[in-house]
Short mmCIF file of N, CA and C in Angstrom, two decimals:
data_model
loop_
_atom_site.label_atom_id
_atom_site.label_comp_id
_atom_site.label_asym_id
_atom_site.label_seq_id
_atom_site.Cartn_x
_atom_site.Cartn_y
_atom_site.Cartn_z
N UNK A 102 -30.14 -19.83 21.54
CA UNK A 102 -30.15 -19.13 22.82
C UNK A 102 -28.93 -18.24 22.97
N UNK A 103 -27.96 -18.48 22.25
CA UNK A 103 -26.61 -17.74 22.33
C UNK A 103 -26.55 -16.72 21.77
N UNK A 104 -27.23 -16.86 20.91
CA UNK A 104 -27.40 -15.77 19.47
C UNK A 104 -28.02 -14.60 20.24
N UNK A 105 -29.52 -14.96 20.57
CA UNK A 105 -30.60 -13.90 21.08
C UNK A 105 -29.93 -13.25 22.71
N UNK A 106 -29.20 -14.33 23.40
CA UNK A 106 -28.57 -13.72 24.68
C UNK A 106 -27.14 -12.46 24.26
N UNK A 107 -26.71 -12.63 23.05
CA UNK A 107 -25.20 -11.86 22.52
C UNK A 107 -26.03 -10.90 22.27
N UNK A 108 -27.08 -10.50 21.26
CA UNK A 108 -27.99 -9.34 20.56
C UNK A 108 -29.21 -8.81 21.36
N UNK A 109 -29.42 -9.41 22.02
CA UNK A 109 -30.38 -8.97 23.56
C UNK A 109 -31.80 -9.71 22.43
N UNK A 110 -32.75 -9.78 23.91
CA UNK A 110 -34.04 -10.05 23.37
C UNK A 110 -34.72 -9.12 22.43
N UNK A 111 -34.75 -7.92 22.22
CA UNK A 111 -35.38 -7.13 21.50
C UNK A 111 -35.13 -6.50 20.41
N UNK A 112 -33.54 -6.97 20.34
CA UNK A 112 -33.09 -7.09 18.39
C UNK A 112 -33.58 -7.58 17.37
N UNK A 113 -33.65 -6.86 16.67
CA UNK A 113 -33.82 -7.47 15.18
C UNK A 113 -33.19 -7.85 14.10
N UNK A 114 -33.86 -8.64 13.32
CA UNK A 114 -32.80 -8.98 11.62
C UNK A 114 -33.73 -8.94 11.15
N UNK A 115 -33.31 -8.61 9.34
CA UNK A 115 -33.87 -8.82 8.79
C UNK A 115 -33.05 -9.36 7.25
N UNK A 116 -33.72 -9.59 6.18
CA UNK A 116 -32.90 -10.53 5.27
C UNK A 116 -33.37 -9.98 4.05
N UNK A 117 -31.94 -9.26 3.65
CA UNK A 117 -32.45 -8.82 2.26
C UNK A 117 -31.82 -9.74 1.11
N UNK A 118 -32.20 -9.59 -0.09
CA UNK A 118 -31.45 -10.07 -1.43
C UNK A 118 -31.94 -9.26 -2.34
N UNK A 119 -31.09 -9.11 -3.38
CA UNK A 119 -30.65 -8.09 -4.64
C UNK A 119 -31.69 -8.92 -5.53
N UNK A 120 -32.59 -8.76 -6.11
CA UNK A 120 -32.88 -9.51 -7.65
C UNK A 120 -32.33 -8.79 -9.49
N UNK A 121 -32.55 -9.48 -9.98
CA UNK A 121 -32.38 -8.64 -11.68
C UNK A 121 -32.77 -6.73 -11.22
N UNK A 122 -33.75 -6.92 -10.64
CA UNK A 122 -34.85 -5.18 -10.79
C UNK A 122 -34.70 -4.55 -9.31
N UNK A 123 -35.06 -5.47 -8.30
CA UNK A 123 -35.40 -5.03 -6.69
C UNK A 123 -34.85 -6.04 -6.21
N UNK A 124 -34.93 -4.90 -4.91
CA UNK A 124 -34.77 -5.34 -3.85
C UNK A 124 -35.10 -6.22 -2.96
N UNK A 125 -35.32 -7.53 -2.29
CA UNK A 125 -36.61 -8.09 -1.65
C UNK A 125 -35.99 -7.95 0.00
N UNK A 126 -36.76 -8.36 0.50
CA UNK A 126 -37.46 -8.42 2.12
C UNK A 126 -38.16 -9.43 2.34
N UNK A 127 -37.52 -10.43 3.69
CA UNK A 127 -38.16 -11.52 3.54
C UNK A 127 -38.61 -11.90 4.68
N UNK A 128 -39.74 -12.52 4.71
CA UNK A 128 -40.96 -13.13 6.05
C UNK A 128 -40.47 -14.33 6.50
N UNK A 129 -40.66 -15.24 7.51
CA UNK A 129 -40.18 -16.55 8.04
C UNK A 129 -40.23 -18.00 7.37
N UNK A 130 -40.71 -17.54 6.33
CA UNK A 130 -40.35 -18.96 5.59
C UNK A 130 -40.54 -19.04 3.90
N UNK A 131 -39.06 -18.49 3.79
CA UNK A 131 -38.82 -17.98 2.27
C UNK A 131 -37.43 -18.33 2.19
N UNK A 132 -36.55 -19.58 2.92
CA UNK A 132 -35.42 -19.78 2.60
C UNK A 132 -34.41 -18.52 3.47
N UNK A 133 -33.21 -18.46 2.71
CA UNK A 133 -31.93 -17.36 2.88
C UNK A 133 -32.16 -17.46 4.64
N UNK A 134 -32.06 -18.07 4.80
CA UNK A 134 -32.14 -18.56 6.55
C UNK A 134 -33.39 -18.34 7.81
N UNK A 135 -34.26 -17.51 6.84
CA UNK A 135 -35.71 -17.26 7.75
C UNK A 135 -36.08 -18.27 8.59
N UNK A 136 -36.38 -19.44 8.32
CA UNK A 136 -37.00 -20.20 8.97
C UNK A 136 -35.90 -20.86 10.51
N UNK A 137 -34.48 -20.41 10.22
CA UNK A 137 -33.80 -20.54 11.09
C UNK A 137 -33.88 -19.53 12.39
N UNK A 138 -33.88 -18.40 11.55
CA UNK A 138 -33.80 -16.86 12.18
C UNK A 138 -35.01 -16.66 13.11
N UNK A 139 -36.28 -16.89 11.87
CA UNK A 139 -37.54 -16.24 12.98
C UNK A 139 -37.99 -17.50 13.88
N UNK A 140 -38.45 -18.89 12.76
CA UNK A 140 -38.80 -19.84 13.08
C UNK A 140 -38.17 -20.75 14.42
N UNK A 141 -36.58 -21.03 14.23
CA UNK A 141 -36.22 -21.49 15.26
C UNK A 141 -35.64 -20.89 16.26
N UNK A 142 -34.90 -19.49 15.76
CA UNK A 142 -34.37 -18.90 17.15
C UNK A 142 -35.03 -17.93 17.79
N UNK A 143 -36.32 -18.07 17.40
CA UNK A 143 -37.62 -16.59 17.63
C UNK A 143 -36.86 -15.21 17.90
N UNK A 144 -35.98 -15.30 16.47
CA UNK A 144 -35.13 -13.47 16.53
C UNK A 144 -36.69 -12.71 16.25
N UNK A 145 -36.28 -11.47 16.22
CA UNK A 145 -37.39 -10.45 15.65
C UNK A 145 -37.27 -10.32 14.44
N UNK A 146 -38.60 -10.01 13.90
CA UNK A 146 -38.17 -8.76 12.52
C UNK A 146 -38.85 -7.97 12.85
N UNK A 147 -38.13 -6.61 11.85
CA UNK A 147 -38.56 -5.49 12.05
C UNK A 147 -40.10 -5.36 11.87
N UNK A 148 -40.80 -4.21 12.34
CA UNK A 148 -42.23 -4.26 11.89
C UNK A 148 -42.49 -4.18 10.54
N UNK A 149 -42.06 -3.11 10.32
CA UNK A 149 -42.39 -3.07 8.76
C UNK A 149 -42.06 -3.89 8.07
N UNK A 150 -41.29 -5.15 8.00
CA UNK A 150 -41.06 -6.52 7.63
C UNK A 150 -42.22 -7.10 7.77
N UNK A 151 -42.73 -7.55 9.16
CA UNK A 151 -43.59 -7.95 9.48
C UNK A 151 -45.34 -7.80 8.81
N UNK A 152 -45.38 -6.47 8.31
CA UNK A 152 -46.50 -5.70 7.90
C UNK A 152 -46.52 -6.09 6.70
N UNK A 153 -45.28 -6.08 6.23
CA UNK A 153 -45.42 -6.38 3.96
C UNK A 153 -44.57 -7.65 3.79
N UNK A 154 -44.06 -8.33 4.65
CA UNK A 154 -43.15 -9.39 3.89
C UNK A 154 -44.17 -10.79 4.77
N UNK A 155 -44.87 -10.61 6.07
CA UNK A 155 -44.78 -11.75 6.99
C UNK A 155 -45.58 -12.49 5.82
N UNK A 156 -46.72 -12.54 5.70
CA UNK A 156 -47.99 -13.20 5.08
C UNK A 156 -47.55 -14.00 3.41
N UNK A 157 -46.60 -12.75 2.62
CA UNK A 157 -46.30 -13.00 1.37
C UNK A 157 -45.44 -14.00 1.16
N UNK A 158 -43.97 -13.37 2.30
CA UNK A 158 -43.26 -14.19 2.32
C UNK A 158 -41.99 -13.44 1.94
N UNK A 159 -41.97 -12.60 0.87
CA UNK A 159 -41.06 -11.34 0.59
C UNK A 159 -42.00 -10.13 0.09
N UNK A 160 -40.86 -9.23 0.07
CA UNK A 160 -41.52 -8.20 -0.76
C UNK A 160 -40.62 -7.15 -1.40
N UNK A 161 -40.57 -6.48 -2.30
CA UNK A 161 -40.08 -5.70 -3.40
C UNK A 161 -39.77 -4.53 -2.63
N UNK A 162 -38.69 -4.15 -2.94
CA UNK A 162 -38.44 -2.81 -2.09
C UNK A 162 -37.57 -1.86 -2.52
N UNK A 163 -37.67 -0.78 -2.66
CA UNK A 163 -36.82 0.66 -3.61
C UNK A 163 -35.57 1.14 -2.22
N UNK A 164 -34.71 1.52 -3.22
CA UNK A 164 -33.64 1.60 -2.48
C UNK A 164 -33.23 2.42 -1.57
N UNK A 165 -34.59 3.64 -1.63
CA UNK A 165 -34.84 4.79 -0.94
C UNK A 165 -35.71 3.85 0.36
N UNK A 166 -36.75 3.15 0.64
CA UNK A 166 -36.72 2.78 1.79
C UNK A 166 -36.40 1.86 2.66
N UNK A 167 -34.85 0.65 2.26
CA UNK A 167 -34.14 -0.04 2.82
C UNK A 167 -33.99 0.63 4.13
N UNK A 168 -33.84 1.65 4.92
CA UNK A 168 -33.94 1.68 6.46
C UNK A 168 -35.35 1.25 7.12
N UNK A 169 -36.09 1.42 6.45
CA UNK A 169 -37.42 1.34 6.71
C UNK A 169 -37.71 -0.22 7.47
N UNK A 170 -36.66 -0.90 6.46
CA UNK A 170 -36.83 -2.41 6.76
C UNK A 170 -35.63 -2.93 7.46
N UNK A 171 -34.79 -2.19 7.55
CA UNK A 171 -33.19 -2.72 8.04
C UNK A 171 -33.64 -3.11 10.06
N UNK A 172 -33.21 -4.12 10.17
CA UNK A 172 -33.12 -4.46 11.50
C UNK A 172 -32.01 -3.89 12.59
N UNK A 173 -31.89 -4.45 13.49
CA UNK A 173 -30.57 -3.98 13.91
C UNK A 173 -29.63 -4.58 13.48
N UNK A 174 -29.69 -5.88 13.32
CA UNK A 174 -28.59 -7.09 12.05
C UNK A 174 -29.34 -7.25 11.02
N UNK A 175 -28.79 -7.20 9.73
CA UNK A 175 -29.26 -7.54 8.57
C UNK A 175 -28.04 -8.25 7.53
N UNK A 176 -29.31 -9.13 7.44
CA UNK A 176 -28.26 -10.41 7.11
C UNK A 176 -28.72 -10.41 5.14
N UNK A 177 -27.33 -10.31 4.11
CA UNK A 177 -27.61 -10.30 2.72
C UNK A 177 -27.81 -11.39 1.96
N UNK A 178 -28.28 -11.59 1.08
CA UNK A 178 -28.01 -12.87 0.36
C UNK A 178 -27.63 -12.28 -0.66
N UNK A 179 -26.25 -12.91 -1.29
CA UNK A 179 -26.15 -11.48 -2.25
C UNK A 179 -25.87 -12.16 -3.55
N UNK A 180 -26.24 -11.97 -4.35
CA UNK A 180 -25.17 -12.50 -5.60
C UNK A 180 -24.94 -11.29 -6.58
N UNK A 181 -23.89 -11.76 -7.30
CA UNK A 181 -22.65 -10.99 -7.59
C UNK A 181 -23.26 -10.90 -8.95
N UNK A 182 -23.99 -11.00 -9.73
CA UNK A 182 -24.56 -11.13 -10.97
C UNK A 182 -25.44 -10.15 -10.79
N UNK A 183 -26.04 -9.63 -9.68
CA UNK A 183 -27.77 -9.06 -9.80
C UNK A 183 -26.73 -7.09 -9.40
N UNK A 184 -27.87 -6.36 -9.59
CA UNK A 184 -27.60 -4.85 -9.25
C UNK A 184 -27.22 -4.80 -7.42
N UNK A 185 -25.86 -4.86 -7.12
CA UNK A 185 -26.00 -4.50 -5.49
C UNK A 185 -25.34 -2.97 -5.30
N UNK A 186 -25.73 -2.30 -6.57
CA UNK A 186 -25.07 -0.69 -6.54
C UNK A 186 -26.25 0.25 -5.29
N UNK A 187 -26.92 -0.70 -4.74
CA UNK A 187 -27.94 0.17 -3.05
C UNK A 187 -27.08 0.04 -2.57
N UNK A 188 -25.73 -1.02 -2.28
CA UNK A 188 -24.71 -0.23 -1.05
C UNK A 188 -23.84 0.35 -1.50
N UNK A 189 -23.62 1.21 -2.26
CA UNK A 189 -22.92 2.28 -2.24
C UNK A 189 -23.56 3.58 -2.27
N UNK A 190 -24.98 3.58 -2.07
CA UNK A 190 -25.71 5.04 -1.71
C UNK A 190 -25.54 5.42 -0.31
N UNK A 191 -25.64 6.73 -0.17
CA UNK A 191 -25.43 7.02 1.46
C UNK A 191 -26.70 6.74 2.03
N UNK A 192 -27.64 6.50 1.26
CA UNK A 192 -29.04 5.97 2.31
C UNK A 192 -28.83 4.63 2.50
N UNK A 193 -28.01 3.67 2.30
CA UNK A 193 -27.44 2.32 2.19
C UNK A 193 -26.56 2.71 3.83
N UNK A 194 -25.62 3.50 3.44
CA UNK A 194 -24.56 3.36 4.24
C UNK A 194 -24.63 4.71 5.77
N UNK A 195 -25.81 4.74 5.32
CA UNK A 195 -26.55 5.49 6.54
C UNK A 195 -27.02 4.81 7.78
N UNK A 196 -27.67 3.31 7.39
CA UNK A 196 -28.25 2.59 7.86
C UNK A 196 -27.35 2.44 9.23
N UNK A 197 -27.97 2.46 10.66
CA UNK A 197 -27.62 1.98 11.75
C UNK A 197 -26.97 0.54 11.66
N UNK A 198 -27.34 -0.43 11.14
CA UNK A 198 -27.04 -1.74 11.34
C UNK A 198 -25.23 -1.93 10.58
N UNK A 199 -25.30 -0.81 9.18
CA UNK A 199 -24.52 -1.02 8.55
C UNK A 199 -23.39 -0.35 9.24
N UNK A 200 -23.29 1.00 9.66
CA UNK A 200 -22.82 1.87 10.01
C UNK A 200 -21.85 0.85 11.50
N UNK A 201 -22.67 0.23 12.71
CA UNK A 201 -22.23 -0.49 13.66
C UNK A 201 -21.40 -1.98 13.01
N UNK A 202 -21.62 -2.12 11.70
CA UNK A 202 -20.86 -3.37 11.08
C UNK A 202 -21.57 -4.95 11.59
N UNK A 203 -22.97 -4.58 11.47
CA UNK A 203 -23.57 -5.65 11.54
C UNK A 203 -24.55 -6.05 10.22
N UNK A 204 -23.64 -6.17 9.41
CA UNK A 204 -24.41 -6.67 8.18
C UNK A 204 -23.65 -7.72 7.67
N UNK A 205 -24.33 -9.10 7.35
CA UNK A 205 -23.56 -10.58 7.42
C UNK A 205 -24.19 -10.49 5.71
N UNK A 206 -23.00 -10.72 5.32
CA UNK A 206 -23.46 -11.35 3.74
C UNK A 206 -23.08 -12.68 3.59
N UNK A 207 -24.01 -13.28 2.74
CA UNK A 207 -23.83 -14.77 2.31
C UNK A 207 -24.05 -15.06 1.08
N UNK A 208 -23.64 -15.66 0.70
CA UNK A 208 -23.60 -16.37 -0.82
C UNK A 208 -25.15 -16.63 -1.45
N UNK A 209 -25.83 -15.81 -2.06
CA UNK A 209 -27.07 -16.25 -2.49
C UNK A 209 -27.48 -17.73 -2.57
N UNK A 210 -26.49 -18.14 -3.57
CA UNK A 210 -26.39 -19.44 -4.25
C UNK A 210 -26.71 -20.49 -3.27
N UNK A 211 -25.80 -20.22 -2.19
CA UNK A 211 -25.90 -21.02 -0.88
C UNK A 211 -26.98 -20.79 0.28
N UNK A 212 -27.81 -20.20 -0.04
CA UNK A 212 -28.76 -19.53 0.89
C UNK A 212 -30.20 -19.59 0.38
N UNK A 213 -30.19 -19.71 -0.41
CA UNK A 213 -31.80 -20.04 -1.02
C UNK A 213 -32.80 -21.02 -0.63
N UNK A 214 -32.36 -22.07 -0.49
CA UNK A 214 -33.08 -22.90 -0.13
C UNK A 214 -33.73 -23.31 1.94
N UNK A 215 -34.32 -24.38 2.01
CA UNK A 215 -34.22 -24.98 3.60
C UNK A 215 -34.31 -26.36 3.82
N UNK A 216 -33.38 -27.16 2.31
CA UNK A 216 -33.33 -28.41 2.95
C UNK A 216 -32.88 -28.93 3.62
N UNK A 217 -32.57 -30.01 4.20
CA UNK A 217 -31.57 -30.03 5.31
C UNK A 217 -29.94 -29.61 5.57
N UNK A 218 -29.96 -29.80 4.50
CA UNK A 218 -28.01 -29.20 4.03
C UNK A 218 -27.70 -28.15 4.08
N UNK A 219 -28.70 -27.38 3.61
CA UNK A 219 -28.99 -25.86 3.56
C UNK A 219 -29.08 -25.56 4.86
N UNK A 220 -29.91 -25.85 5.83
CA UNK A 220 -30.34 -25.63 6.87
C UNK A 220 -29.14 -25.59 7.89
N UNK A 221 -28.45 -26.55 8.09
CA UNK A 221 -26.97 -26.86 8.90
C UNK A 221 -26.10 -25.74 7.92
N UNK A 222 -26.14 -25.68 7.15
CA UNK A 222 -25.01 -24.81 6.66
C UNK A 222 -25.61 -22.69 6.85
N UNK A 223 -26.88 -22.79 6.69
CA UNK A 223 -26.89 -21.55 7.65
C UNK A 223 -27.01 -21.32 8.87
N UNK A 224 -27.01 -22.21 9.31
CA UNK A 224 -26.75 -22.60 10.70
C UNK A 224 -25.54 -21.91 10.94
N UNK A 225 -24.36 -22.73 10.68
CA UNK A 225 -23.04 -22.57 10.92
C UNK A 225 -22.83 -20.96 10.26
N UNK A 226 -23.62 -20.76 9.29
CA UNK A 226 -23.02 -19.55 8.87
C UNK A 226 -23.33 -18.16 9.96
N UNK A 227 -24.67 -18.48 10.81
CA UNK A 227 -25.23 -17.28 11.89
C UNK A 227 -24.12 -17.89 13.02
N UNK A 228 -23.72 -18.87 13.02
CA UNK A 228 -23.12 -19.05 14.64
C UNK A 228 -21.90 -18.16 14.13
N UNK A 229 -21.29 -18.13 13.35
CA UNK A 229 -19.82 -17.39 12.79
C UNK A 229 -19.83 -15.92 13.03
N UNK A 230 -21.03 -15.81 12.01
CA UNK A 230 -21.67 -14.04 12.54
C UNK A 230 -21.77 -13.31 13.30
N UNK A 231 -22.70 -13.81 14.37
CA UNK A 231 -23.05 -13.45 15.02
C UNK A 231 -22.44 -13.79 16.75
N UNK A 232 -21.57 -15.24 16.52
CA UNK A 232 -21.25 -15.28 17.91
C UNK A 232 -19.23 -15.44 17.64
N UNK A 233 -18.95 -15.21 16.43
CA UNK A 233 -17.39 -15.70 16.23
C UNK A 233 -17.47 -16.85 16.12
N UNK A 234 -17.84 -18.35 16.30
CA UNK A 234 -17.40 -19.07 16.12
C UNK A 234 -17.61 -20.20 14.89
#
């Protein structure tokens, strides 16, 4: 309730991660904190999230249309092994969300999953984010 009252009701996130090749985009219950995000704190996602990632779960995405999918917060899962050379393009750093400094990166490694450990620990990681504490 703190989260959605700080970002207003009609914000969005959305949750990207880097793979070996692409990009992905992810639907409400695919881990990297979805099921926290959409599932328990009924944030938004963007539409076009909604349109190609809800049903699948993710989806593959070229680096030319990351605004397409960028929310107003967009939260990374990133790891340091895979291609993250999309943020240093100016269509990367064009992005509204990025540009206002609302882009939360997290540790892939630590973000993948939604078991319970996982779950409390992205927990704590959106309350930091998004509310300071």
């Amino acid at each position: 309730k703190e989260i959605k009252a700080k970002i207003g009701e009609d914000a969005t996130v959305s949750v990207f991660e880097s793979g070996t090749k692409d990009l992905y985009v992810f639907g409400d219950a695919w881990g990297r904190g979805t099921e926290i995000l959409y599932q328990a704190m009924k944030l938004k996602m963007p539409e076009k999230v909604k349109e190609k990632a809800l049903k699948a779960g993710y989806y593959a995405v070229s680096q030319e249309v990351i605004p397409e999918f960028a929310g107003d917060y967009m939260i990374i899962s990133k790891n340091s092994e895979m291609d993250n050379s999309y943020q240093n393009s100016e269509i990367y750093k064009s992005i509204p969300a990025v540009k206002k400094h609302r882009v939360y990166e997290a540790n892939a490694e630590e973000f993948y999953f939604n078991d319970p450990l996982t779950l409390e620990f992205q927990l704590s990681f959106f309350k930091k984010h998004f509310l300071g504490k």
